[in-house]
Amino acid sequence: APGGVLMFVPSYALLERLRTRWSATKLDEMVGKEKSLTFEPRKSEELATTLRDFYDAVDDGVGAVLLGVFRGKVAEGLDFADQYCRVVIAVGIPYPHAKNLQVLLKRQHNDKLITDARISRLRAASSGGAAAESEGVKQAPLGGGGFMPHTQAAVESKAELAGLDILSGGEWYAQQAYRAINQAVGRCLRHRNDYGAVLLVDERFRRDEARVLPSLSRWVRSHVRHSGSAEEATAELRAFFARMVVSSSLAAGLEGDAHGGLRGDAQGGRANGGRQPQQQQQQPQKGKG
């Protein structure tokens, strides 16, 4: 792939293990023969130097690979438009640390809100049922053999439950992981004419496709393709970038022609006291169709 490549892993601990492993196996040297290799630092004050090395390598035509962390400094908030990011490699699904106290409390809190709302609805249904029995109000059957009275209290309780719009603890936990993925993969498309490739490296994207893909951004999930091997993925990437190089060249040529025509019209207008020459006005019309 041309230009810059961003690769994200779930944690700094895994990033350090990868760095150590790649050094031991000389994989970092193999990558270095193709592109400059850099790693996101833990310390914020070291990030500027890392980014400068990355940008310089891309500008020099060497290309660069920057390994970072989901939810880290590189994955969110930084702009890598055009050649600075042509590929994003997302390794794994970055669920928050399951034993983190804040994560545990948040999951418990969401589950409690839902439980309380359900209890409130059941109590409203129960009190409404007693009132309906004494007043002869017609009841509609509920699932499980129960009954829901057509009372205002029951309707308000259901509306309250629907209005909470609360995720369960498990749903919130999964949302955090896919939100981090969506933030990271968005680094390669920063404007309408930008392009890039996204590699989702985890068996769960294939095995649990029906559950996992809907959590990805719409622009990603509508273009997901599964590759049977690294060789197949590499061939598809080469074909993709070959097509995009041609498309970008054509688009740049058309844009240049358009700007050239506008500059010519402006110069002609100034030469004629600010009036557009009739011939120059007609030229674009002749070119249509």
Short mmCIF file of C-alpha atoms in Angstrom, two decimals:
data_model
loop_
_atom_site.label_atom_id
_atom_site.label_comp_id
_atom_site.label_asym_id
_atom_site.label_seq_id
_atom_site.Cartn_x
_atom_site.Cartn_y
_atom_site.Cartn_z
CA ALA A 1 0.00 0.00 0.00
CA PRO A 2 1.26 3.50 -0.73
CA GLY A 3 1.66 6.26 1.84
CA GLY A 4 0.89 5.75 5.51
CA VAL A 5 -0.48 2.71 7.32
CA LEU A 6 -2.08 2.82 10.77
CA MET A 7 -2.41 -0.34 12.82
CA PHE A 8 -4.36 -0.48 16.08
CA VAL A 9 -4.36 -3.05 18.89
CA PRO A 10 -6.54 -3.18 22.05
CA SER A 11 -3.98 -2.12 24.66
CA TYR A 12 -0.53 -0.66 25.32
CA ALA A 13 0.45 -3.94 26.96
CA LEU A 14 -0.23 -5.82 23.72
CA LEU A 15 1.55 -3.11 21.74
CA GLU A 16 4.67 -3.59 23.85
CA ARG A 17 4.49 -7.37 23.45
CA LEU A 18 4.24 -6.96 19.69
CA ARG A 19 7.19 -4.62 19.67
CA THR A 20 9.28 -7.08 21.65
CA ARG A 21 8.20 -10.02 19.52
CA TRP A 22 8.84 -8.22 16.24
CA SER A 23 12.30 -7.24 17.43
CA ALA A 24 13.13 -10.81 18.48
CA THR A 25 11.93 -12.29 15.17
CA LYS A 26 13.45 -9.49 13.05
CA LEU A 27 10.01 -8.71 11.67
CA ASP A 28 10.57 -5.04 12.42
CA GLU A 29 13.59 -5.11 10.11
CA MET A 30 11.53 -6.74 7.36
CA VAL A 31 8.86 -4.05 7.67
CA GLY A 32 11.54 -1.38 7.83
CA LYS A 33 12.83 -2.39 4.41
CA GLU A 34 9.45 -1.40 2.93
CA LYS A 35 8.30 1.43 5.20
CA SER A 36 9.44 3.37 8.23
CA LEU A 37 8.10 1.73 11.41
CA THR A 38 7.00 3.75 14.45
CA PHE A 39 5.05 3.03 17.64
CA GLU A 40 2.64 5.25 19.54
CA PRO A 41 4.32 6.32 22.79
CA ARG A 42 2.60 6.12 26.15
CA LYS A 43 3.78 9.62 27.08
CA SER A 44 1.92 12.48 25.40
CA GLU A 45 5.03 14.66 25.26
CA GLU A 46 6.72 12.11 22.98
CA LEU A 47 3.87 12.00 20.47
CA ALA A 48 4.93 15.08 18.50
CA THR A 49 8.30 13.55 17.63
CA THR A 50 6.67 10.25 16.62
CA LEU A 51 4.18 11.98 14.36
CA ARG A 52 6.87 14.17 12.79
CA ASP A 53 8.90 11.07 11.89
CA PHE A 54 5.78 9.43 10.47
CA TYR A 55 4.76 12.42 8.34
CA ASP A 56 8.33 12.98 7.11
CA ALA A 57 8.62 9.37 5.97
CA VAL A 58 5.36 9.66 4.02
CA ASP A 59 6.38 13.00 2.50
CA ASP A 60 9.72 11.55 1.43
CA GLY A 61 7.94 8.79 -0.49
CA VAL A 62 9.28 6.06 1.78
CA GLY A 63 5.93 5.46 3.47
CA ALA A 64 5.39 4.67 7.12
CA VAL A 65 3.63 2.28 9.48
CA LEU A 66 2.43 3.61 12.81
CA LEU A 67 1.24 1.13 15.44
CA GLY A 68 -1.15 2.56 17.99
CA VAL A 69 -3.86 1.67 20.48
CA PHE A 70 -7.63 1.86 20.21
CA ARG A 71 -8.92 4.86 22.22
CA GLY A 72 -5.35 6.18 22.23
CA LYS A 73 -3.91 9.46 21.07
CA VAL A 74 -3.53 8.36 17.44
CA ALA A 75 -6.87 6.56 17.06
CA GLU A 76 -8.99 9.55 18.08
CA GLY A 77 -8.63 13.24 17.41
CA LEU A 78 -5.78 13.25 14.89
CA ASP A 79 -6.19 13.83 11.16
CA PHE A 80 -4.47 11.52 8.65
CA ALA A 81 -5.96 12.70 5.37
CA ASP A 82 -4.96 11.53 1.89
CA GLN A 83 -1.55 9.84 1.60
CA TYR A 84 -0.95 9.96 5.37
CA CYS A 85 -3.34 7.05 5.83
CA ARG A 86 -4.18 4.70 3.00
CA VAL A 87 -4.66 1.60 5.18
CA VAL A 88 -6.06 1.03 8.65
CA ILE A 89 -5.45 -2.37 10.25
CA ALA A 90 -7.74 -3.05 13.21
CA VAL A 91 -6.49 -6.02 15.23
CA GLY A 92 -8.98 -7.57 17.63
CA ILE A 93 -12.14 -6.15 19.20
CA PRO A 94 -11.16 -3.68 21.96
CA TYR A 95 -13.60 -4.44 24.77
CA PRO A 96 -12.90 -2.44 27.94
CA HIS A 97 -11.09 -4.27 30.71
CA ALA A 98 -13.80 -6.49 32.19
CA LYS A 99 -12.46 -6.24 35.77
CA ASN A 100 -11.99 -2.48 35.77
CA LEU A 101 -13.99 -1.03 38.67
CA GLN A 102 -15.54 1.77 36.61
CA VAL A 103 -16.58 -0.70 33.92
CA LEU A 104 -18.12 -3.05 36.49
CA LEU A 105 -20.04 -0.22 38.16
CA LYS A 106 -21.30 1.15 34.84
CA ARG A 107 -22.60 -2.26 33.76
CA GLN A 108 -24.30 -2.78 37.10
CA HIS A 109 -25.81 0.70 37.00
CA ASN A 110 -27.35 0.21 33.54
CA ASP A 111 -28.73 -3.19 34.47
CA LYS A 112 -30.25 -1.75 37.64
CA LEU A 113 -31.96 1.07 35.71
CA ILE A 114 -33.58 -1.44 33.39
CA THR A 115 -34.59 -3.71 36.26
CA ASP A 116 -36.13 -0.79 38.16
CA ALA A 117 -38.05 0.31 35.08
CA ARG A 118 -39.42 -3.19 34.57
CA ILE A 119 -40.46 -3.45 38.21
CA SER A 120 -42.17 -0.08 37.93
CA ARG A 121 -44.09 -1.28 34.91
CA LEU A 122 -45.14 -4.48 36.62
CA ARG A 123 -46.32 -2.57 39.68
CA ALA A 124 -48.30 -0.19 37.47
CA ALA A 125 -49.82 -3.16 35.68
CA SER A 126 -50.66 -4.83 38.98
CA SER A 127 -52.31 -1.74 40.47
CA GLY A 128 -54.07 -1.09 37.22
CA GLY A 129 -55.36 -4.64 37.18
CA ALA A 130 -56.88 -4.24 40.63
CA ALA A 131 -58.55 -1.01 39.57
CA ALA A 132 -59.76 -2.60 36.37
CA GLU A 133 -61.24 -5.50 38.29
CA SER A 134 -63.23 -3.18 40.54
CA GLU A 135 -64.27 -0.87 37.69
CA GLY A 136 -64.83 -3.54 35.10
CA VAL A 137 -62.08 -2.31 32.77
CA LYS A 138 -61.31 -4.63 29.86
CA GLN A 139 -57.84 -6.25 30.03
CA ALA A 140 -55.64 -7.28 27.11
CA PRO A 141 -53.56 -10.47 27.33
CA LEU A 142 -49.79 -10.24 27.81
CA GLY A 143 -47.15 -12.80 26.93
CA GLY A 144 -46.70 -15.48 29.58
CA GLY A 145 -50.40 -15.72 30.46
CA GLY A 146 -50.63 -12.34 32.26
CA PHE A 147 -52.89 -9.40 31.51
CA MET A 148 -52.23 -5.72 30.88
CA PRO A 149 -55.10 -3.40 31.80
CA HIS A 150 -55.94 -0.57 29.43
CA THR A 151 -55.39 2.13 32.05
CA GLN A 152 -53.55 5.43 31.80
CA ALA A 153 -51.08 4.34 34.49
CA ALA A 154 -50.03 1.29 32.48
CA VAL A 155 -49.65 3.33 29.29
CA GLU A 156 -47.52 5.94 31.04
CA SER A 157 -45.35 3.22 32.59
CA LYS A 158 -44.67 1.66 29.18
CA ALA A 159 -43.90 5.08 27.71
CA GLU A 160 -41.52 5.78 30.57
CA LEU A 161 -39.70 2.51 29.97
CA ALA A 162 -39.42 3.16 26.23
CA GLY A 163 -38.28 6.74 26.87
CA LEU A 164 -35.35 5.66 29.03
CA ASP A 165 -33.47 4.45 25.96
CA ILE A 166 -30.98 2.62 28.16
CA LEU A 167 -28.58 -0.07 27.06
CA SER A 168 -28.14 -3.09 29.25
CA GLY A 169 -24.77 -3.54 30.90
CA GLY A 170 -23.72 -6.06 28.26
CA GLU A 171 -24.94 -3.89 25.38
CA TRP A 172 -23.07 -0.87 26.73
CA TYR A 173 -19.93 -2.98 27.14
CA ALA A 174 -20.08 -4.09 23.49
CA GLN A 175 -20.88 -0.57 22.31
CA GLN A 176 -17.63 0.75 23.77
CA ALA A 177 -15.63 -1.77 21.75
CA TYR A 178 -17.26 -1.02 18.41
CA ARG A 179 -17.25 2.71 18.99
CA ALA A 180 -13.46 2.48 19.40
CA ILE A 181 -13.18 0.47 16.17
CA ASN A 182 -15.31 2.96 14.25
CA GLN A 183 -13.21 5.86 15.52
CA ALA A 184 -9.99 4.15 14.48
CA VAL A 185 -11.02 3.02 11.00
CA GLY A 186 -12.31 6.51 10.24
CA ARG A 187 -8.72 7.79 10.17
CA CYS A 188 -8.38 6.80 6.50
CA LEU A 189 -11.36 8.77 5.14
CA ARG A 190 -11.23 12.44 6.05
CA HIS A 191 -13.05 14.07 3.11
CA ARG A 192 -15.28 13.11 0.20
CA ASN A 193 -12.42 12.48 -2.25
CA ASP A 194 -10.24 10.53 0.16
CA TYR A 195 -9.81 6.76 -0.11
CA GLY A 196 -8.26 3.90 1.80
CA ALA A 197 -8.56 0.26 2.82
CA VAL A 198 -9.59 -1.15 6.19
CA LEU A 199 -8.42 -4.57 7.40
CA LEU A 200 -10.44 -6.06 10.28
CA VAL A 201 -8.19 -8.76 11.73
CA ASP A 202 -10.25 -10.98 14.00
CA GLU A 203 -12.07 -14.27 13.40
CA ARG A 204 -15.18 -12.89 15.12
CA PHE A 205 -15.86 -10.57 12.19
CA ARG A 206 -16.47 -13.69 10.09
CA ARG A 207 -17.78 -16.12 12.70
CA ASP A 208 -20.25 -13.71 14.31
CA GLU A 209 -20.94 -11.55 11.27
CA ALA A 210 -24.69 -11.20 11.90
CA ARG A 211 -24.03 -9.84 15.39
CA VAL A 212 -20.81 -7.92 14.85
CA LEU A 213 -21.21 -6.13 11.50
CA PRO A 214 -24.33 -4.12 12.44
CA SER A 215 -22.23 -2.45 15.13
CA LEU A 216 -19.79 -1.05 12.57
CA SER A 217 -20.27 2.26 10.76
CA ARG A 218 -22.60 1.99 7.78
CA TRP A 219 -19.90 2.95 5.28
CA VAL A 220 -17.75 0.08 6.58
CA ARG A 221 -20.28 -2.74 6.85
CA SER A 222 -21.64 -2.13 3.34
CA HIS A 223 -18.22 -2.93 1.86
CA VAL A 224 -17.00 -5.81 4.03
CA ARG A 225 -15.42 -8.69 2.15
CA HIS A 226 -13.92 -11.83 3.66
CA SER A 227 -10.54 -13.06 2.47
CA GLY A 228 -9.61 -16.71 2.77
CA SER A 229 -5.89 -16.09 3.20
CA ALA A 230 -3.26 -13.38 3.54
CA GLU A 231 -2.28 -13.93 -0.08
CA GLU A 232 -5.85 -13.36 -1.22
CA ALA A 233 -6.15 -10.19 0.85
CA THR A 234 -2.84 -8.90 -0.52
CA ALA A 235 -3.96 -9.48 -4.11
CA GLU A 236 -7.24 -7.66 -3.47
CA LEU A 237 -5.39 -4.73 -1.91
CA ARG A 238 -3.05 -4.42 -4.87
CA ALA A 239 -5.98 -4.45 -7.28
CA PHE A 240 -7.85 -1.88 -5.19
CA PHE A 241 -4.97 0.59 -5.05
CA ALA A 242 -4.24 0.14 -8.74
CA ARG A 243 -7.83 1.13 -9.50
CA MET A 244 -7.71 4.06 -7.11
CA VAL A 245 -4.46 5.42 -8.56
CA VAL A 246 -6.06 5.48 -12.01
CA SER A 247 -9.29 7.02 -10.70
CA SER A 248 -7.41 9.67 -8.72
CA SER A 249 -5.30 10.59 -11.75
CA LEU A 250 -8.38 10.99 -13.91
CA ALA A 251 -10.15 13.03 -11.23
CA ALA A 252 -7.10 15.27 -10.78
CA GLY A 253 -6.92 15.82 -14.55
CA LEU A 254 -10.58 16.77 -14.78
CA GLU A 255 -10.26 19.09 -11.80
CA GLY A 256 -7.19 20.72 -13.33
CA ASP A 257 -9.04 21.26 -16.63
CA ALA A 258 -11.94 22.82 -14.76
CA HIS A 259 -9.69 25.18 -12.81
CA GLY A 260 -7.78 26.06 -15.97
CA GLY A 261 -11.02 26.97 -17.74
CA LEU A 262 -12.10 29.14 -14.84
CA ARG A 263 -8.76 30.95 -14.79
CA GLY A 264 -8.97 31.53 -18.54
CA ASP A 265 -12.48 32.94 -18.26
CA ALA A 266 -11.43 35.25 -15.44
CA GLN A 267 -8.46 36.56 -17.40
CA GLY A 268 -10.59 37.06 -20.50
CA GLY A 269 -13.17 38.93 -18.46
CA ARG A 270 -10.58 41.34 -17.09
CA ALA A 271 -9.15 41.94 -20.57
CA ASN A 272 -12.58 42.97 -21.82
CA GLY A 273 -13.54 45.37 -19.13
CA GLY A 274 -15.00 42.67 -16.89
CA ARG A 275 -17.28 41.19 -19.57
CA GLN A 276 -16.99 37.49 -20.43
CA PRO A 277 -16.12 36.94 -24.13
CA GLN A 278 -18.98 35.20 -25.94
CA GLN A 279 -16.69 32.51 -27.32
CA GLN A 280 -15.40 31.58 -23.87
CA GLN A 281 -18.94 31.36 -22.55
CA GLN A 282 -19.85 28.87 -25.26
CA GLN A 283 -16.82 26.63 -24.89
CA PRO A 284 -18.05 24.71 -21.87
CA GLN A 285 -21.39 24.13 -23.59
CA LYS A 286 -19.69 22.62 -26.63
CA GLY A 287 -17.78 20.27 -24.41
CA LYS A 288 -20.92 18.74 -22.83
CA GLY A 289 -22.27 15.44 -24.00
#
